[in-house]
Coordinates of C-alpha atoms in Angstrom, one line a residue:
M581 CA 188.4 -124.0 39.1
E582 CA 191.0 -122.8 36.7
R583 CA 193.9 -121.1 38.4
N584 CA 195.1 -117.6 37.5
R585 CA 197.4 -117.7 34.5
T586 CA 200.6 -115.6 34.3
M587 CA 202.7 -115.0 31.1
M588 CA 206.4 -114.7 31.1
Q589 CA 208.3 -112.9 28.3
F590 CA 211.0 -115.6 28.1
F591 CA 213.9 -113.5 26.7
E592 CA 215.7 -110.2 27.1
W593 CA 217.7 -108.2 24.5
Q594 CA 221.2 -109.1 25.8
L595 CA 220.7 -112.9 25.7
P596 CA 224.0 -114.5 24.5
A597 CA 224.0 -115.6 20.9
D598 CA 224.9 -119.2 21.8
Q599 CA 222.0 -121.0 20.1
K600 CA 221.0 -122.5 23.4
H601 CA 217.9 -120.5 24.4
W602 CA 215.4 -123.2 23.2
R603 CA 217.3 -125.6 25.4
R604 CA 217.1 -123.3 28.3
L605 CA 213.3 -123.1 27.9
K606 CA 213.0 -126.9 27.7
E607 CA 215.1 -127.3 30.9
R608 CA 213.2 -124.6 32.8
A609 CA 209.6 -125.6 31.9
K610 CA 209.0 -127.5 35.1
E611 CA 210.4 -124.8 37.4
L612 CA 208.4 -122.1 35.5
K613 CA 205.2 -124.1 36.1
E614 CA 206.0 -124.6 39.8
A615 CA 206.6 -120.8 40.1
G616 CA 203.2 -120.1 38.7
I617 CA 203.9 -119.3 35.0
G618 CA 201.2 -120.6 32.8
A619 CA 202.3 -119.2 29.4
V620 CA 205.6 -118.1 27.8
W621 CA 206.1 -115.5 25.1
V622 CA 209.2 -116.5 23.1
P623 CA 211.3 -114.3 20.8
P624 CA 210.9 -114.5 17.0
V625 CA 211.6 -118.0 15.8
T626 CA 212.3 -117.1 12.1
K627 CA 215.7 -116.7 10.6
G628 CA 217.2 -113.3 10.9
Q629 CA 220.1 -111.5 9.1
S630 CA 222.7 -113.6 11.0
D631 CA 223.2 -116.0 13.9
K632 CA 223.3 -113.0 16.2
D633 CA 220.1 -111.3 15.0
T634 CA 217.5 -111.1 17.7
G635 CA 214.9 -112.1 15.2
Y636 CA 213.5 -108.6 14.6
G637 CA 215.6 -108.3 11.5
V638 CA 213.6 -111.1 9.9
Y639 CA 215.0 -112.7 6.7
D640 CA 213.0 -115.8 6.0
F641 CA 209.6 -116.4 7.5
Y642 CA 209.7 -120.1 6.7
D643 CA 213.2 -120.8 8.1
L644 CA 212.7 -121.7 11.8
G645 CA 216.3 -122.8 12.2
E646 CA 216.2 -125.5 9.6
F647 CA 218.2 -124.3 6.6
D648 CA 221.8 -123.1 6.0
Q649 CA 221.1 -119.5 5.3
K650 CA 222.9 -116.3 6.3
G651 CA 225.9 -118.3 7.5
T652 CA 224.0 -120.4 10.0
I653 CA 221.4 -123.2 10.4
A654 CA 220.4 -122.2 13.9
T655 CA 218.8 -118.9 14.7
K656 CA 220.3 -116.9 17.7
Y657 CA 218.1 -119.2 19.9
G658 CA 218.7 -122.6 18.4
R659 CA 217.5 -125.1 15.8
K660 CA 214.0 -125.9 14.7
E661 CA 214.0 -129.3 16.4
E662 CA 215.2 -127.7 19.7
L663 CA 212.3 -125.2 19.4
E664 CA 209.8 -128.0 18.9
Q665 CA 211.2 -129.9 21.9
A666 CA 210.9 -126.8 24.0
I667 CA 207.3 -126.2 23.0
K668 CA 206.5 -129.9 23.8
A669 CA 208.2 -129.6 27.2
C670 CA 206.1 -126.5 28.0
H671 CA 202.9 -128.2 26.8
D672 CA 203.7 -131.3 29.0
E673 CA 203.7 -128.9 32.0
G674 CA 200.5 -127.2 30.9
I675 CA 202.3 -124.0 29.8
L676 CA 201.0 -122.2 26.7
V677 CA 203.5 -120.9 24.1
Y678 CA 203.0 -117.6 22.3
I679 CA 205.4 -116.8 19.4
D680 CA 206.7 -113.3 18.6
V681 CA 205.7 -112.5 15.0
V682 CA 207.5 -109.8 13.0
M683 CA 205.4 -108.9 10.0
N684 CA 206.3 -105.2 9.4
H685 CA 209.6 -105.6 7.4
K686 CA 212.2 -107.9 6.0
A687 CA 216.0 -107.6 6.2
G688 CA 219.1 -109.2 4.8
A689 CA 218.0 -109.5 1.2
D690 CA 219.8 -111.9 -1.2
D691 CA 220.3 -109.3 -4.0
K692 CA 219.8 -105.7 -5.0
E693 CA 217.3 -104.4 -7.5
T694 CA 217.0 -101.1 -9.4
F695 CA 213.7 -99.3 -9.0
K696 CA 212.2 -95.8 -8.8
V697 CA 211.6 -94.0 -5.5
I698 CA 210.8 -90.6 -4.1
E699 CA 212.6 -89.5 -1.0
V700 CA 210.5 -88.3 2.0
D701 CA 211.3 -86.2 5.1
Q702 CA 212.2 -88.5 7.9
K703 CA 210.2 -86.4 10.4
D704 CA 207.2 -86.1 8.0
R705 CA 206.8 -89.1 5.7
K706 CA 204.0 -87.2 3.8
K707 CA 206.5 -84.5 2.8
I708 CA 208.4 -85.2 -0.5
I709 CA 212.0 -83.8 -0.5
S710 CA 213.1 -85.1 -3.9
E711 CA 212.3 -83.0 -7.0
K712 CA 211.1 -86.1 -9.0
P713 CA 211.3 -89.9 -8.9
F714 CA 214.8 -91.3 -9.3
D715 CA 216.4 -94.7 -9.5
I716 CA 218.1 -96.4 -6.5
E717 CA 219.6 -99.8 -5.9
G718 CA 217.9 -101.4 -3.0
W719 CA 218.3 -104.6 -1.1
T720 CA 214.8 -106.0 -1.8
K721 CA 215.2 -109.3 -3.6
F722 CA 214.7 -112.4 -1.4
T723 CA 215.2 -115.8 -3.1
F724 CA 216.1 -118.0 -0.1
P725 CA 218.6 -120.2 -1.9
G726 CA 219.2 -122.3 1.1
R727 CA 215.5 -123.3 1.4
K728 CA 215.0 -123.9 -2.3
G729 CA 211.2 -123.3 -2.3
K730 CA 210.4 -125.7 0.5
Y731 CA 207.1 -124.8 2.3
S732 CA 206.6 -121.8 -0.1
D733 CA 207.9 -120.8 -3.5
F734 CA 207.1 -117.1 -2.9
E735 CA 210.0 -114.8 -3.7
W736 CA 210.1 -111.2 -2.6
T737 CA 211.0 -108.3 -4.9
F738 CA 210.7 -104.5 -4.7
E739 CA 207.1 -104.8 -5.9
H740 CA 206.2 -106.4 -2.5
F741 CA 207.6 -103.5 -0.5
N742 CA 206.6 -99.8 -0.4
G743 CA 209.7 -98.3 1.2
T744 CA 213.4 -98.8 2.1
D745 CA 216.1 -96.9 3.9
Y746 CA 219.3 -97.5 1.9
N747 CA 220.4 -96.6 -1.6
A748 CA 223.3 -98.8 -2.5
K749 CA 223.9 -96.9 -5.7
E750 CA 224.9 -93.8 -3.8
D751 CA 225.8 -95.6 -0.5
R752 CA 223.5 -93.4 1.5
T753 CA 220.6 -93.8 3.9
G754 CA 217.2 -92.0 3.9
I755 CA 213.5 -92.9 3.7
F756 CA 212.7 -93.8 0.1
R757 CA 209.1 -94.5 -0.9
I758 CA 208.9 -97.0 -3.8
E759 CA 207.1 -95.7 -6.9
G760 CA 204.7 -97.8 -9.0
E761 CA 201.1 -98.5 -9.7
H762 CA 199.0 -98.4 -6.4
K763 CA 202.3 -97.6 -4.5
K764 CA 201.8 -95.4 -1.4
W765 CA 202.1 -95.5 2.3
N766 CA 199.3 -97.4 3.9
E767 CA 196.8 -95.0 5.6
N768 CA 195.6 -97.4 8.3
V769 CA 198.6 -96.9 10.5
D770 CA 199.7 -94.6 13.3
D771 CA 200.0 -90.9 12.3
E772 CA 203.3 -90.2 14.1
F773 CA 205.7 -88.6 11.6
G774 CA 202.7 -87.8 9.4
N775 CA 202.4 -91.5 8.5
Y776 CA 204.2 -94.2 10.4
D777 CA 203.9 -97.1 7.9
Y778 CA 207.6 -97.1 7.4
L779 CA 209.7 -98.2 10.4
M780 CA 212.9 -99.9 9.1
F781 CA 214.6 -102.1 6.4
A782 CA 212.4 -103.1 3.5
N783 CA 208.9 -102.2 4.5
I784 CA 206.2 -104.8 3.6
D785 CA 203.4 -103.4 1.4
Y786 CA 200.1 -104.6 2.7
N787 CA 198.3 -102.8 -0.1
H788 CA 199.6 -105.7 -2.3
P789 CA 197.0 -108.5 -2.5
K790 CA 199.7 -111.2 -3.1
V791 CA 201.6 -110.1 0.0
R792 CA 198.4 -110.3 2.1
E793 CA 197.7 -113.7 0.8
E794 CA 201.2 -115.0 1.4
M795 CA 201.5 -113.6 5.0
I796 CA 198.2 -115.1 6.0
R797 CA 199.2 -118.4 4.5
W798 CA 202.4 -118.2 6.5
G799 CA 200.7 -117.3 9.7
K800 CA 198.5 -120.4 9.5
W801 CA 201.5 -122.6 8.4
M802 CA 203.6 -121.6 11.4
A803 CA 200.9 -122.0 14.0
K804 CA 200.2 -125.5 12.7
T805 CA 203.8 -126.5 12.2
L806 CA 204.8 -125.5 15.8
N807 CA 201.5 -126.2 17.4
C808 CA 201.8 -123.0 19.3
D809 CA 199.0 -121.3 21.3
G810 CA 199.1 -117.8 20.1
Y811 CA 201.1 -114.9 18.6
R812 CA 202.6 -111.7 19.9
L813 CA 202.3 -109.3 17.0
D814 CA 205.3 -106.9 16.8
A815 CA 205.0 -103.2 15.9
I816 CA 201.4 -103.2 14.8
K817 CA 201.1 -99.4 14.9
H818 CA 203.1 -99.6 11.6
I819 CA 200.9 -102.3 10.0
D820 CA 197.6 -101.8 8.2
Y821 CA 194.9 -102.2 10.9
E822 CA 192.6 -103.9 8.4
F823 CA 195.3 -106.5 7.6
I824 CA 195.7 -107.2 11.3
D825 CA 192.0 -107.7 11.6
Q826 CA 192.0 -110.1 8.6
F827 CA 195.1 -111.9 9.8
T828 CA 193.8 -112.5 13.3
K829 CA 190.4 -113.6 12.1
E830 CA 191.7 -116.1 9.5
V831 CA 194.3 -117.6 11.8
Q832 CA 191.8 -117.9 14.6
D833 CA 189.3 -119.5 12.2
E834 CA 191.8 -122.2 11.4
R835 CA 193.3 -122.7 14.8
G836 CA 190.3 -122.1 17.0
K837 CA 188.9 -119.3 19.0
D838 CA 191.3 -119.8 21.9
F839 CA 194.3 -119.0 19.7
F840 CA 195.7 -115.9 21.5
F841 CA 196.8 -112.6 20.0
V842 CA 198.6 -109.8 21.8
G843 CA 199.8 -106.8 20.0
E844 CA 202.7 -104.4 20.6
F845 CA 200.9 -101.1 20.0
W846 CA 203.3 -98.7 21.5
V847 CA 201.0 -95.7 22.0
P848 CA 200.4 -94.2 25.5
E849 CA 197.1 -92.6 24.5
L850 CA 194.1 -94.7 25.6
D851 CA 191.8 -93.5 22.7
E852 CA 194.2 -94.9 20.1
C853 CA 194.5 -98.2 21.9
E854 CA 190.7 -98.3 22.0
H855 CA 190.5 -97.8 18.2
M856 CA 193.0 -100.7 17.7
I857 CA 190.9 -103.1 19.9
K858 CA 187.8 -102.2 18.0
E859 CA 189.4 -102.6 14.6
A860 CA 190.1 -106.2 15.4
D861 CA 186.6 -106.8 16.9
G862 CA 188.1 -107.5 20.3
R863 CA 190.1 -110.5 19.1
I864 CA 193.4 -108.9 20.0
H865 CA 194.8 -108.0 23.4
L866 CA 197.2 -105.1 23.8
F867 CA 200.1 -104.6 26.1
D868 CA 199.0 -101.9 28.5
V869 CA 201.5 -99.1 27.5
P870 CA 199.6 -96.4 29.3
L871 CA 199.9 -98.4 32.6
K872 CA 203.6 -99.0 31.9
Y873 CA 204.2 -95.3 31.7
N874 CA 202.1 -94.7 34.9
L875 CA 204.3 -97.3 36.7
Y876 CA 207.5 -95.7 35.4
G877 CA 206.3 -92.3 36.5
A878 CA 205.6 -93.6 39.9
S879 CA 209.0 -95.1 40.1
Q880 CA 210.6 -91.8 39.2
Q881 CA 208.6 -89.5 41.3
G882 CA 208.5 -91.3 44.6
A883 CA 206.2 -89.8 47.2
K884 CA 205.2 -87.0 44.8
Y885 CA 203.3 -89.5 42.7
D886 CA 199.6 -89.9 43.7
L887 CA 199.1 -93.7 43.9
R888 CA 195.3 -93.2 43.6
E889 CA 195.9 -92.3 39.9
I890 CA 198.0 -95.4 39.0
F891 CA 195.3 -96.9 36.8
K892 CA 194.0 -93.7 35.3
G893 CA 193.8 -93.7 31.5
T894 CA 194.9 -97.4 31.2
I895 CA 193.7 -100.2 29.1
V896 CA 193.2 -102.5 32.1
E897 CA 190.9 -99.9 33.6
T898 CA 188.8 -99.4 30.5
Y899 CA 189.1 -102.7 28.5
P900 CA 190.2 -105.2 31.2
Q901 CA 189.4 -108.2 28.9
N902 CA 191.9 -107.0 26.3
A903 CA 194.8 -105.8 28.6
V904 CA 198.1 -107.5 29.0
T905 CA 199.7 -105.7 31.9
F906 CA 203.5 -105.6 32.2
V907 CA 206.3 -103.7 34.1
D908 CA 209.2 -103.8 31.7
N909 CA 210.3 -105.6 28.5
H910 CA 213.2 -106.0 26.1
D911 CA 212.6 -102.6 24.5
T912 CA 212.3 -100.7 27.9
Q913 CA 215.4 -102.3 29.5
P914 CA 218.5 -100.0 29.8
N915 CA 220.0 -98.7 26.6
E916 CA 217.2 -99.9 24.3
S917 CA 214.9 -98.1 22.0
L918 CA 212.1 -97.4 24.5
E919 CA 214.2 -97.3 27.7
S920 CA 211.9 -96.6 30.7
F921 CA 213.2 -99.2 33.1
L922 CA 211.5 -99.0 36.5
A923 CA 213.6 -98.0 39.5
D924 CA 214.4 -100.9 41.8
W925 CA 212.6 -99.6 44.8
F926 CA 209.3 -99.7 43.0
K927 CA 209.6 -102.8 40.9
Q928 CA 208.2 -105.2 43.4
S929 CA 205.2 -102.9 44.0
A930 CA 204.7 -102.6 40.3
Y931 CA 204.5 -106.4 39.9
A932 CA 202.0 -106.5 42.8
L933 CA 199.9 -104.0 40.9
T934 CA 199.8 -106.2 37.8
L935 CA 199.9 -109.7 39.3
L936 CA 197.4 -109.4 42.2
R937 CA 194.5 -107.6 40.6
K938 CA 191.4 -109.3 39.2
D939 CA 191.7 -107.5 35.8
G940 CA 194.4 -107.9 33.1
Y941 CA 196.6 -110.7 31.9
P942 CA 200.0 -110.0 33.6
C943 CA 203.4 -110.6 32.0
V944 CA 206.6 -111.1 33.9
F945 CA 209.8 -110.0 32.1
Y946 CA 212.7 -112.5 31.8
G947 CA 215.2 -109.7 32.5
D948 CA 213.5 -108.8 35.8
Y949 CA 213.2 -112.5 36.8
Y950 CA 216.5 -114.0 35.7
G951 CA 218.6 -110.9 35.1
I952 CA 219.9 -108.9 32.2
G953 CA 223.3 -109.7 30.5
G954 CA 225.7 -107.7 28.4
E955 CA 228.5 -105.3 29.4
K956 CA 226.5 -103.9 32.3
P957 CA 224.6 -106.8 33.7
I958 CA 221.6 -106.4 36.0
K959 CA 220.8 -109.0 38.7
G960 CA 217.5 -110.7 38.5
K961 CA 214.7 -110.1 41.1
K962 CA 213.4 -113.7 41.3
E963 CA 213.3 -113.6 45.1
A964 CA 211.2 -110.5 45.0
I965 CA 208.8 -111.7 42.3
D966 CA 208.3 -115.3 43.4
P967 CA 206.2 -114.4 46.5
L968 CA 203.9 -112.4 44.2
L969 CA 203.6 -115.3 41.7
Y970 CA 202.8 -117.6 44.7
S971 CA 200.2 -115.2 45.9
R972 CA 198.7 -114.9 42.4
L973 CA 198.5 -118.6 42.0
H974 CA 197.1 -119.5 45.4
K975 CA 195.6 -116.3 47.0
A976 CA 194.5 -113.6 44.6
Y977 CA 190.9 -114.8 43.8
G978 CA 187.4 -113.6 44.4
D979 CA 185.8 -110.2 44.6
Q980 CA 188.1 -107.2 44.7
E981 CA 187.5 -104.2 46.9
D982 CA 189.8 -101.2 46.5
Y983 CA 191.1 -98.8 49.2
F984 CA 192.6 -96.1 47.0
D985 CA 192.0 -93.3 49.5
H986 CA 195.5 -92.0 50.2
P987 CA 198.1 -90.5 47.8
N988 CA 200.9 -92.5 49.3
T989 CA 199.3 -95.7 50.7
I990 CA 196.8 -97.7 48.7
G991 CA 195.4 -101.2 49.2
W992 CA 192.9 -103.7 48.0
V993 CA 191.4 -107.0 49.2
R994 CA 190.7 -110.1 47.2
R995 CA 188.0 -112.0 49.1
G996 CA 188.9 -115.5 48.1
V997 CA 186.8 -118.4 46.7
E998 CA 185.5 -121.6 48.3
E999 CA 187.0 -123.7 45.5
I1000 CA 190.6 -122.7 46.5
E1001 CA 191.2 -123.4 50.2
R1002 CA 192.7 -120.6 52.2
S1003 CA 192.5 -118.2 49.3
G1004 CA 192.1 -114.4 49.6
C1005 CA 194.6 -111.7 50.4
A1006 CA 195.0 -108.0 51.3
V1007 CA 197.6 -106.0 49.5
V1008 CA 199.1 -102.7 50.7
I1009 CA 201.5 -100.5 48.8
N1010 CA 203.4 -97.4 50.0
N1011 CA 205.6 -94.9 48.1
S1012 CA 206.7 -92.6 50.9
E1013 CA 209.6 -92.5 53.4
E1014 CA 207.2 -93.0 56.4
G1015 CA 205.5 -96.2 55.5
G1016 CA 201.8 -96.6 56.2
Q1017 CA 198.9 -98.9 57.0
K1018 CA 195.4 -99.6 55.6
R1019 CA 192.4 -100.7 57.6
M1020 CA 190.4 -103.0 55.3
F1021 CA 187.5 -105.4 55.5
V1022 CA 188.2 -109.0 54.5
G1023 CA 185.0 -110.7 55.6
E1024 CA 183.2 -111.6 58.8
E1025 CA 183.8 -115.3 58.1
R1026 CA 187.6 -114.5 58.5
A1027 CA 187.2 -113.4 62.2
G1028 CA 190.0 -114.9 64.3
E1029 CA 192.2 -115.8 61.4
K1030 CA 195.8 -114.9 61.7
W1031 CA 197.4 -113.6 58.5
V1032 CA 201.1 -113.2 57.5
D1033 CA 202.9 -111.2 54.9
F1034 CA 203.9 -113.4 52.0
V1035 CA 206.4 -110.9 50.8
K1036 CA 208.1 -111.3 54.2
T1037 CA 208.9 -107.6 54.5
R1038 CA 206.9 -107.6 57.8
E1039 CA 207.1 -110.2 60.5
D1040 CA 203.8 -109.1 62.2
I1041 CA 200.9 -111.6 62.6
I1042 CA 197.7 -109.8 62.0
E1043 CA 194.5 -111.2 63.6
I1044 CA 191.2 -110.4 61.8
D1045 CA 188.7 -108.9 64.3
E1046 CA 185.2 -110.2 64.9
G1047 CA 183.7 -107.8 62.4
G1048 CA 186.1 -109.0 59.6
W1049 CA 188.4 -106.0 59.7
A1050 CA 192.1 -105.6 60.3
T1051 CA 194.8 -102.9 60.0
F1052 CA 197.5 -104.0 57.6
P1053 CA 200.9 -102.3 57.8
V1054 CA 203.4 -101.7 55.0
N1055 CA 207.0 -100.6 55.1
A1056 CA 208.2 -97.3 53.6
G1057 CA 208.4 -97.5 49.8
G1058 CA 207.3 -101.1 49.8
V1059 CA 204.5 -103.7 49.4
S1060 CA 203.0 -106.3 51.7
V1061 CA 200.7 -109.1 50.7
W1062 CA 198.7 -110.4 53.7
G1063 CA 196.9 -113.7 53.8
L1064 CA 196.2 -116.9 55.6
P1065 CA 199.3 -119.1 55.5
E1066 CA 199.1 -122.8 54.4
K1067 CA 199.5 -123.8 58.1
D1068 CA 198.0 -121.8 61.0
V1069 CA 200.4 -119.7 63.1
E1070 CA 200.1 -118.6 66.7

């Protein structure tokens, strides 16, 4: 029987720009596997604006740390050969590798061009605020002199973009929609700010047929070149839904149906997430942003939050086969664009809610596990997460029965499976100052078994009664995961 797979986002925003991250991944592949990690999501591998760029300011799609461009051969994370070695080390351990793909924009152009634009309101991109089209100088010409046409001779000009945010002619910023035949914002995008096609830098125009052709060719090329197992698609609420459908279909047709896609669709409303899933015919998973905000709300409100509602309005509740559940990521960590970092007291419980349920594909954040760097470092919570990873790998199998019948104490049982010896568990979570307990049925065949708390917040030994029931306690504001230990206890 295949064991539960857990993904790790193997980076955080404050990683040092030391060009050693691919080496770190290679060195840690074995320990990740032993901890229960079966897949890693790595940061963008393409050359950014500088050796310090996180990869989201993508310059050259075909430079994976191979060419001397933007003052560096290596990306922030290392050279191409080091990336390839890291991927091989992961594959040798049976760990899948998903690459972060940034397809919304390009940055760090090689030259300026003069072209006509209209200026739009930053809060309503459908509202024109310039009297008529006017000329600007924009950084939109990409010739990649260091690569010299290797892998692709496609060069980008203003015709391949539909918007930019800087007029070098007047040295001022704004949102400038590029004018020309068939030039417009794409309509198949999120409707925040009227139309959210434009996000930053030089915005890629997916109404342009040559752009679509080149990006799909590149998507296939990178998957084959690196022999990766899937893509994390960045900022897809800003990209033509129809292109995402075409891209995922064509890449999957070439790489096989198991090639994995998960999209960053940062929308907390379930109905819009549902639309995105349907647009891609179910080929794409989505990070469960609605659940993320439920978890954040619970961490902020304490005992006032009704834990029975924790999965209400979430992707994992409605489309479990398409949900990637997570607690925090690089954008939600402190001082970042979507800051909503969970309070420490609830973080372990939040991981239990993602790791130990039957539905969803859970993702552990590098910053939570190993810690966050920078001027205000945050210590990692490896010791708190490891018992949950262990429980997911060895215990959290079989039918699930929920006991969501109290606002401050909830629980569930995983009944276990015959194929995995001593599997099965009972999870209890509390968010009050009093603690709690939950009487739950684990199966008549369990009668007489003595269970322990794998999280080790409780030292009790719970004996299952002859009817298959037991009362499982939990500390105030905490979580306990009860199950049969590898060796019987007295």
